[in-house]
Short mmCIF file of C-alpha atoms in Angstrom, two decimals:
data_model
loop_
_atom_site.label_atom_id
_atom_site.label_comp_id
_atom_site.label_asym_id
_atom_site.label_seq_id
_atom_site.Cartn_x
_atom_site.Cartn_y
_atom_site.Cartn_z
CA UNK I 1 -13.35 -59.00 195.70
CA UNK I 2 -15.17 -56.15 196.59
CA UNK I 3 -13.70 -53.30 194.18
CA UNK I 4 -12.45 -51.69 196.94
CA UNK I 5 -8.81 -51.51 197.19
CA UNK I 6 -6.94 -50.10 200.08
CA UNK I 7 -3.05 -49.98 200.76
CA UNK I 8 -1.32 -50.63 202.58
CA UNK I 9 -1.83 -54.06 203.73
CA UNK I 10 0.07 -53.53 207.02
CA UNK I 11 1.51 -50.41 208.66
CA UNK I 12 4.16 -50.88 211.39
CA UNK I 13 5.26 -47.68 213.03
CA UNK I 14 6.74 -46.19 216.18
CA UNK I 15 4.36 -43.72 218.74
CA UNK I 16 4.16 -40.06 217.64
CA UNK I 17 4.80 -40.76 214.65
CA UNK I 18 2.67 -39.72 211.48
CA UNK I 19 0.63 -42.42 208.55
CA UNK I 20 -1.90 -41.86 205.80
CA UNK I 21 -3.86 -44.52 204.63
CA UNK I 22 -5.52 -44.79 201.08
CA UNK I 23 -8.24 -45.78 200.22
CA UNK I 24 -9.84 -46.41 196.07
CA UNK I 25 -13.56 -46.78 196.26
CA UNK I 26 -15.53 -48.76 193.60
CA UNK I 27 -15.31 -47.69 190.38
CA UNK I 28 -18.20 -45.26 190.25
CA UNK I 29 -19.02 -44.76 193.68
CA UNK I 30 -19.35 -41.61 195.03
CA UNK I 31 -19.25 -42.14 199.26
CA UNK I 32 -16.35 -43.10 201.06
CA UNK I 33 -16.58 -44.24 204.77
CA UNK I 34 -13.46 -45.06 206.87
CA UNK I 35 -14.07 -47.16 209.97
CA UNK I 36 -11.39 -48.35 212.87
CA UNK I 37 -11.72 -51.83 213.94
CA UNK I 38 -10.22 -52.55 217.42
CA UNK I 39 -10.64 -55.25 219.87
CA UNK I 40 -11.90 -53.12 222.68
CA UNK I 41 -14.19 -50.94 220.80
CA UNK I 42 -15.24 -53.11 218.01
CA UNK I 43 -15.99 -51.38 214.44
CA UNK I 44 -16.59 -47.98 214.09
CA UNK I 45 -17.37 -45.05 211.85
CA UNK I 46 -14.95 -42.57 211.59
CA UNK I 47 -16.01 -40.39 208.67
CA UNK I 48 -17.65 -40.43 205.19
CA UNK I 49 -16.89 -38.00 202.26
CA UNK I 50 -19.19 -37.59 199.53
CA UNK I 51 -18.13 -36.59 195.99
CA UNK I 52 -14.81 -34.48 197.77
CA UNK I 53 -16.63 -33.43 200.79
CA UNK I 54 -16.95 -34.24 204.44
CA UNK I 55 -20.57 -35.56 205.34
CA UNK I 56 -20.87 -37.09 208.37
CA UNK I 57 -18.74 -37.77 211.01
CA UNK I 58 -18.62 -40.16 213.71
CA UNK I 59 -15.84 -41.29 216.74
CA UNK I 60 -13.12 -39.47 214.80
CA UNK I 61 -10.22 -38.40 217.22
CA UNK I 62 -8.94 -34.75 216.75
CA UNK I 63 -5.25 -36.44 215.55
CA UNK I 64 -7.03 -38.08 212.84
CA UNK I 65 -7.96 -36.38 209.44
CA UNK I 66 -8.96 -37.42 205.84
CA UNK I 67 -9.72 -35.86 202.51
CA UNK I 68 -11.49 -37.15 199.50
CA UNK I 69 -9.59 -36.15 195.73
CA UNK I 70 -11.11 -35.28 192.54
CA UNK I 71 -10.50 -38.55 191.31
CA UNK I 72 -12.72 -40.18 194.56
CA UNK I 73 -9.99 -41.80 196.36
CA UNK I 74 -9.49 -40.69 200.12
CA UNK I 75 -7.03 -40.55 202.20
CA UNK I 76 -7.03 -41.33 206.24
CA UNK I 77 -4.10 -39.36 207.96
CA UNK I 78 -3.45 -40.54 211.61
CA UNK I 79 -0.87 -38.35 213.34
CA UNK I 80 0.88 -38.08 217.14
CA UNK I 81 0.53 -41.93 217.27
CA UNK I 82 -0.38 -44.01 220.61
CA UNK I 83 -0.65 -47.35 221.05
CA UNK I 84 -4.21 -47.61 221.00
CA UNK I 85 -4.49 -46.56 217.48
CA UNK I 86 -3.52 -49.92 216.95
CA UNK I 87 -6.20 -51.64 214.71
CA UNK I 88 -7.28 -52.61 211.50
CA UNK I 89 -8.65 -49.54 209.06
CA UNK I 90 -11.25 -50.38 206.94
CA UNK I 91 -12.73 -48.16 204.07
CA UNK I 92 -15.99 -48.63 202.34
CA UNK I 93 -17.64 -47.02 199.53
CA UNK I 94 -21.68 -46.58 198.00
CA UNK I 95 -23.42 -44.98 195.94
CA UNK I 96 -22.12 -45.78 192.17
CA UNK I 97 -24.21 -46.87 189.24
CA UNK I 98 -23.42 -50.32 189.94
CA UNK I 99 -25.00 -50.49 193.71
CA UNK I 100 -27.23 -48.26 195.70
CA UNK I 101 -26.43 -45.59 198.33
CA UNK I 102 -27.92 -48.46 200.94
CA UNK I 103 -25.04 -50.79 200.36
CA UNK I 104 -21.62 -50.19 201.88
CA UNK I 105 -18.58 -52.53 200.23
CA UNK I 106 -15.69 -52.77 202.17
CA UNK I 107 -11.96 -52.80 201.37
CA UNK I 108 -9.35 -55.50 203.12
CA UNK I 109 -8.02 -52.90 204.97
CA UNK I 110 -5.11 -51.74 206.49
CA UNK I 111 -3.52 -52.62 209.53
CA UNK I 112 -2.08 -50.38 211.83
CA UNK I 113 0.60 -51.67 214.31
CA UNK I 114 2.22 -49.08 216.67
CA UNK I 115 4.72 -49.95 218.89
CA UNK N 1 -28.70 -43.37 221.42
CA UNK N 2 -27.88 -46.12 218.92
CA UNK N 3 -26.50 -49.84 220.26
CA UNK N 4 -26.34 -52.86 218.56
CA UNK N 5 -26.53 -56.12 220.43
CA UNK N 6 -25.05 -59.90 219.55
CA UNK N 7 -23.92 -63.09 221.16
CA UNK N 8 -20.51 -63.45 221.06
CA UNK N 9 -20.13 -67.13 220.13
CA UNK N 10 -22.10 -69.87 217.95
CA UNK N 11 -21.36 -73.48 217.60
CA UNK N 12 -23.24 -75.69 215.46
CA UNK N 13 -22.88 -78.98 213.17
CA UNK N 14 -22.45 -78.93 209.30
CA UNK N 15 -25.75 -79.45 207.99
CA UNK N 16 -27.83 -78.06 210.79
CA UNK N 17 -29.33 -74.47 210.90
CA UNK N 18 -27.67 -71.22 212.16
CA UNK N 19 -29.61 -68.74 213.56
CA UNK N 20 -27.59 -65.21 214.75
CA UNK N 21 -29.69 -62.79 216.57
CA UNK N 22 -29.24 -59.50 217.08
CA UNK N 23 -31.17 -56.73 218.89
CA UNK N 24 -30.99 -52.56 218.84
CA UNK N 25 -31.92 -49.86 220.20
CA UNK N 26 -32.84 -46.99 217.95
CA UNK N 27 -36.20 -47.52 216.43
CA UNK N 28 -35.70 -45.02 213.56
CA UNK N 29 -32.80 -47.78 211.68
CA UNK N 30 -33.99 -47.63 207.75
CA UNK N 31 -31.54 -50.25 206.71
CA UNK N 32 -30.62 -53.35 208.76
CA UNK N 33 -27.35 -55.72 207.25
CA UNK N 34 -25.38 -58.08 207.86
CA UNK N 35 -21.94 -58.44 206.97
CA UNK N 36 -19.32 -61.64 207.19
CA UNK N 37 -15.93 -61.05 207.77
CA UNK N 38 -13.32 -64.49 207.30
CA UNK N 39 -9.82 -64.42 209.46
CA UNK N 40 -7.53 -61.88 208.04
CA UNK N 41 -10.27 -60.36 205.59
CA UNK N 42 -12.23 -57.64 205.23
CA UNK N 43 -16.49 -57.53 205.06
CA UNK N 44 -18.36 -58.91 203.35
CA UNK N 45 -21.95 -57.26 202.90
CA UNK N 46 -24.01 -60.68 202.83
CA UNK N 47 -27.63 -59.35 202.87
CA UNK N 48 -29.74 -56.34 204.24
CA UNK N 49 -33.23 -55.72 204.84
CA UNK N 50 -35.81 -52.98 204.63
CA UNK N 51 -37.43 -51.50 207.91
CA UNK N 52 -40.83 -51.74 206.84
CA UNK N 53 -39.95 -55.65 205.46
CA UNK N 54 -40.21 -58.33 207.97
CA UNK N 55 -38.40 -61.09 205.59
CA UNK N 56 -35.63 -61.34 203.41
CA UNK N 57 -34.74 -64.97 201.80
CA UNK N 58 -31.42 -65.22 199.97
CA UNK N 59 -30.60 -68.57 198.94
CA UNK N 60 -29.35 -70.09 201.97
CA UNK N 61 -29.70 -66.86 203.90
CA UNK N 62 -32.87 -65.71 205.81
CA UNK N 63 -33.43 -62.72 207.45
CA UNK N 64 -36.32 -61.85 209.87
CA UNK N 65 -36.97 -58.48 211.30
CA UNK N 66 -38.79 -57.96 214.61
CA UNK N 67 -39.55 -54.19 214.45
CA UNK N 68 -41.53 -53.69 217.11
CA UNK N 69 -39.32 -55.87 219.17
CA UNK N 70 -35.99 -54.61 217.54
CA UNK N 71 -34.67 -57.88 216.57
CA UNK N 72 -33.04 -59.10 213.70
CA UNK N 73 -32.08 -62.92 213.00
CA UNK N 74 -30.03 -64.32 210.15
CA UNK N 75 -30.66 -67.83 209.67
CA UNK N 76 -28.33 -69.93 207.48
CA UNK N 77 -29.44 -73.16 206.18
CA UNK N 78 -27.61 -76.19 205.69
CA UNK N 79 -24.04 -74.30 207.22
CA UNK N 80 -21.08 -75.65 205.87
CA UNK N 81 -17.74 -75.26 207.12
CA UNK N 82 -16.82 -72.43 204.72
CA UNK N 83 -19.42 -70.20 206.77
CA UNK N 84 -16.88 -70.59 209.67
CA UNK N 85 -16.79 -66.62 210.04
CA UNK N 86 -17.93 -63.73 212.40
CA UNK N 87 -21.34 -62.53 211.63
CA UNK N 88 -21.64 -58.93 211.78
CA UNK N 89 -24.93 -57.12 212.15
CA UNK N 90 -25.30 -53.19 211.75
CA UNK N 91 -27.61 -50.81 211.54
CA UNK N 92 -27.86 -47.32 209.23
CA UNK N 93 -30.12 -44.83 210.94
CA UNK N 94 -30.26 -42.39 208.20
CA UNK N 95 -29.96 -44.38 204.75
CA UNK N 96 -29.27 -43.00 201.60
CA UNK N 97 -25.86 -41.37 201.27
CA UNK N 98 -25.31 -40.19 204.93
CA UNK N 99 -25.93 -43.52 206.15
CA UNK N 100 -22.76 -44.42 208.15
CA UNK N 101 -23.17 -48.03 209.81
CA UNK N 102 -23.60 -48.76 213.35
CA UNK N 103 -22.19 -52.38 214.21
CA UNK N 104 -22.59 -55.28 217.14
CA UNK N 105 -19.71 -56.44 218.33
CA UNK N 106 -19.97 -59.42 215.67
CA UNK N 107 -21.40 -63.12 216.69
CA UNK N 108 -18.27 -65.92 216.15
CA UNK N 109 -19.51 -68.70 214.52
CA UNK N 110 -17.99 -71.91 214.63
CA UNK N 111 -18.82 -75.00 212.30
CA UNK N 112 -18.28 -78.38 213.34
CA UNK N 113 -18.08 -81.60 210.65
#
């Protein structure tokens, strides 16, 4: 068990349509990262939030946004649904007391079915 | 701009030796990991490894780093049929707390008894 805990487990919903994802990060850490996991493009980064703000961001699509609370959890919000958002969301968190800023530790993550 | 490279399959025998290779492009990586994710789970950060290292021993686990070369190997010893998993390798170009992985399409590994 990582620490991370993400929910929810699975996510069945019709296209156009509108999720949010959430994400706790380690107790502690500070960075949250969201990747997408598909079987066409493989993993990758979306966007990380550090301590409530947006630091880096990767193959995010325009319909997608997330936000990072007071309390460190984050939130992925996918709207105007296709079918190729299909795939499993993963979240991932660093930089706490109890691990360094180098290691990322991954949630179970959610997955996304849209039909 | 940044690619990660990996077989897509690996079949060996329990007891033998794994070895997972992986290659990239971007010679400026910091960080180089590898990650294990089981059917239906999520990853599992097994080991990662300094730029300026060129081994990393971990029980079981060995990792070598090629820099000049841009390889990276993960060598399991002994595999059992729990490691039955896809081995992911990725690579974090800026470290620290912007470092957002880059990731190979993952190497399936497959452990025969």
């Amino acid at each position: 068990d990582s620490g991370v805990t993400q929910t929810p487990k699975h996510l069945i919903t019709a296209t156009g349509q509108r999720v949010t994802l959430r994400c706790s990060p380690r107790s502690g850490d500070l960075s949250v990262y969201w990747y997408q996991q598909s079987l066409d493009q493989g993993l990758q980064f979306l966007i990380q939030y550090y301590n409530g703000e947006e630091r880096a961001k990767g193959n995010i699509l325009e319909r997608f946004s997330a936000q990072q609370f007071p309390d460190l959890h984050s939130e992925l919000n996918l709207s105007s649904l296709e079918l190729g958002d299909s795939a499993l969301y993963f979240c991932a968190s660093s930089g706490g007391p109890s691990g360094g800023y180098n290691e990322q530790f991954f949630g179970p993550g959610t997955r996304l079915t849209v039909l | 701009g940044e690619d990660v490279e990996q077989s897509l399959f690996l079949s060996v025998r329990e007891g033998d030796s794994s070895v997972i290779n992986c290659t990239y492009t971007d010679s400026s990586s910091t960080y180089l990991y590898w990650y294990k994710q089981e059917p239906g789970a999520g990853l599992q950060l097994l080991t990662y490894i300094f730029s300026n290292m060129d081994m990393k021993q971990d029980q079981r686990l060995t990792v070598l780093l090629n820099k000049k070369d841009k390889h990276l190997s993960l060598r399991i010893a002994d595999t059992q049929t729990g490691d039955s998993a896809i081995y992911f390798c990725a690579e974090s170009i800026e470290g620290g707390s912007q470092g957002n992985l880059i990731f190979g399409k993952g190497t399936k590994l497959s452990v025969k008894p």
